[in-house]
Short mmCIF file of C-alpha atoms in Angstrom, two decimals:
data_model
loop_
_atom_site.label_atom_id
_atom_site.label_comp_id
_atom_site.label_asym_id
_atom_site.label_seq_id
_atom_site.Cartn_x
_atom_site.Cartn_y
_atom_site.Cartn_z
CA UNK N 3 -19.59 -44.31 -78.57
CA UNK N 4 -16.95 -42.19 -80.29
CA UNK N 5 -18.41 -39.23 -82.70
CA UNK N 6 -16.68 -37.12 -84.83
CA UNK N 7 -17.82 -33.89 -86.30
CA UNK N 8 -15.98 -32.19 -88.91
CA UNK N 9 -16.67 -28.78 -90.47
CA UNK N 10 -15.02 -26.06 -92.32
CA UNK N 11 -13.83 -26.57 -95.95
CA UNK N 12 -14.80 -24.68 -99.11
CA UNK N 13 -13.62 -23.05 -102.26
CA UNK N 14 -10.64 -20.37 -102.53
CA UNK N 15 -8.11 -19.33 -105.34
CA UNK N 16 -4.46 -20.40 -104.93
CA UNK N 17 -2.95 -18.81 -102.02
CA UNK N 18 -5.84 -18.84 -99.81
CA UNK N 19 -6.48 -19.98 -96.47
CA UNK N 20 -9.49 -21.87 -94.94
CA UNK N 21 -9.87 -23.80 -91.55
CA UNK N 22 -11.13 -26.88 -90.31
CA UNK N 23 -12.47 -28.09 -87.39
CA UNK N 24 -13.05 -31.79 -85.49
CA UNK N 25 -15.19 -31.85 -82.29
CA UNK N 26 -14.52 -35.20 -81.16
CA UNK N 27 -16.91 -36.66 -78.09
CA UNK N 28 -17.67 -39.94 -76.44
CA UNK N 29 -13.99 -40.79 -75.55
CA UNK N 30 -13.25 -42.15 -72.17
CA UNK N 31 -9.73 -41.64 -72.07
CA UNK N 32 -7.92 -38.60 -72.64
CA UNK N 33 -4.80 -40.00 -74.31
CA UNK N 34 -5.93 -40.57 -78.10
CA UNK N 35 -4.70 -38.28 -81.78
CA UNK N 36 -6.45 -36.66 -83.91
CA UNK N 37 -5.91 -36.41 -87.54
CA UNK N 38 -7.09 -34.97 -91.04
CA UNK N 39 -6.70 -36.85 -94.14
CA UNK N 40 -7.55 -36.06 -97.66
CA UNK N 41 -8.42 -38.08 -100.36
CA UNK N 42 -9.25 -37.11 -104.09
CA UNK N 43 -10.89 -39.29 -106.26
CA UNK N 44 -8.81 -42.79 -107.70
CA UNK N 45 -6.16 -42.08 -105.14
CA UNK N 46 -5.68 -43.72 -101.43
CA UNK N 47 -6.81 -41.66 -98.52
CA UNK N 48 -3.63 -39.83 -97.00
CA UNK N 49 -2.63 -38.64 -93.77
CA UNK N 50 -2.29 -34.66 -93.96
CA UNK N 51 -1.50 -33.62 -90.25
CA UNK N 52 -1.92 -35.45 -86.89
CA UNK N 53 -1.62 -33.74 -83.20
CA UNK N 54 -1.26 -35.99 -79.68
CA UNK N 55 -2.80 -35.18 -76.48
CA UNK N 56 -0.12 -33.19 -75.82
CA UNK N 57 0.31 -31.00 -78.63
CA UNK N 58 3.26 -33.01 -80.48
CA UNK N 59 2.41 -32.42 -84.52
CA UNK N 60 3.34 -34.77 -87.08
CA UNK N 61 2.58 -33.33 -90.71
CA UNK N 62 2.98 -34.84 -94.52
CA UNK N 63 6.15 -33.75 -96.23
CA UNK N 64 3.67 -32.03 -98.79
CA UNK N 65 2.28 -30.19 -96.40
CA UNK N 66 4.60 -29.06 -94.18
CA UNK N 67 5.37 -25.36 -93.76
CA UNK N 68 1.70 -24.21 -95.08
CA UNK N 69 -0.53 -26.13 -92.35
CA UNK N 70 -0.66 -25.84 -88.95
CA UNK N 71 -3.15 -28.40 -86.54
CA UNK N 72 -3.96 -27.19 -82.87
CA UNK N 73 -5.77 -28.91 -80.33
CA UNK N 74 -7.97 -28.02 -77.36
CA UNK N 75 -7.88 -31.14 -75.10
CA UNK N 76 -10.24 -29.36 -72.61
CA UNK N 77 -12.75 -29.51 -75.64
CA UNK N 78 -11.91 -32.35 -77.26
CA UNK N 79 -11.71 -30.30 -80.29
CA UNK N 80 -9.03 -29.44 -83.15
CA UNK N 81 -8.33 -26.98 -85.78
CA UNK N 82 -6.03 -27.45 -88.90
CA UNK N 83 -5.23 -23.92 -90.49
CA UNK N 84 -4.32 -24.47 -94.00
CA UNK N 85 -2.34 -21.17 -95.73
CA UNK N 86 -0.96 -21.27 -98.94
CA UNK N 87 -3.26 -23.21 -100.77
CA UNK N 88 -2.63 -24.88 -104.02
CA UNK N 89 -4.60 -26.79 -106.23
CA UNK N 90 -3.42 -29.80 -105.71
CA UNK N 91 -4.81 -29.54 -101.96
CA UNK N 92 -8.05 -30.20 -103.36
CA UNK N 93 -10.01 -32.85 -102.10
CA UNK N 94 -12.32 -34.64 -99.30
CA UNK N 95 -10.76 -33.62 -96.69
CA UNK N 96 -12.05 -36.17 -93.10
CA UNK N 97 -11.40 -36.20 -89.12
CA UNK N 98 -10.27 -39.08 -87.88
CA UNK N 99 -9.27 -39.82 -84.51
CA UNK N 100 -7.11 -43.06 -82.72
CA UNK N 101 -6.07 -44.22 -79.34
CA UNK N 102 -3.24 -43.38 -77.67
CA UNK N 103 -0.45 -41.66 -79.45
CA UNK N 104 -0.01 -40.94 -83.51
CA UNK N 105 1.96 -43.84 -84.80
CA UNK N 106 4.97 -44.37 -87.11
CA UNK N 107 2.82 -44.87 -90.39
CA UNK N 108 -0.11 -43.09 -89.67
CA UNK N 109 -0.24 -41.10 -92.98
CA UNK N 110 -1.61 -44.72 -94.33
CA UNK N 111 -4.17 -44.32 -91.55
CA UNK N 112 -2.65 -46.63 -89.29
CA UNK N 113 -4.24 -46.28 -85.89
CA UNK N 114 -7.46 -44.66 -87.05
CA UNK N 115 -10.09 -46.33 -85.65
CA UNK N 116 -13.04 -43.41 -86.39
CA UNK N 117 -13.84 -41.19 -89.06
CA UNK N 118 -15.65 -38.49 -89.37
CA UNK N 119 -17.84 -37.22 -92.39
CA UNK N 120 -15.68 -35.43 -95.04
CA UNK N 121 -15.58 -31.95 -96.13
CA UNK N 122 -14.34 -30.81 -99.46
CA UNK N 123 -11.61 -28.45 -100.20
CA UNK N 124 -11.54 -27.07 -103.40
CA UNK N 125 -7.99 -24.65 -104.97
CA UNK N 126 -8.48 -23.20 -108.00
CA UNK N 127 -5.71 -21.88 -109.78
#
């Protein structure tokens, strides 16, 4: 069974930096994404950044520039650095994880098939 385990998160002014993590596990095959997504409350969930098994990054426009997502395939973890915070990056911020390569729409989530816990990101201004 696929678990994922998200941490990281918290409060910082505008300008800031913070750092997530996803520790994915139970996977029996190595080709599958990982993702973060965000989500504030009365809004859609939305794709944020997404990184293959072999390091190919796909970002949202919004984010681009200001966030960078690694990956460690030997431990099925990844990292998403976000720099430059605004206030407007506030929200739940949640792993997710999908077979095989990131697709065309994922920043509706297409592909996802697990989810991990959120972890809130707060900006203040």
């Amino acid at each position: 069974q696929v678990q994922l385990v998200g941490s990281g998160g918290g409060s910082v002014q505008a300008g800031g930096s913070l750092r997530l993590s996803c520790a994915a596990s139970g996977y029996t095959y190595s080709t599958y994404f990982m993702a973060w997504f965000r989500q504030v409350p009365g809004k859609e969930r939305e794709g944020v950044a997404s990184i293959d098994s072999d390091g190919t990054t796909y970002y949202a426009d919004s984010v681009k520039g200001r966030f960078t997502a690694s990956r460690d395939s030997a431990k099925n973890t990844m990292t998403l650095q976000l720099n430059s915070l605004k206030p407007e990056d506030t929200a739940m911020y949640y792993c997710a994880a999908g077979s095989g390569r990131t697709g065309r729409d994922w920043v509706s989530g297409w592909g996802i098939g697990y989810w991990a816990q959120g972890t809130q990101v707060t900006v203040s201004s």
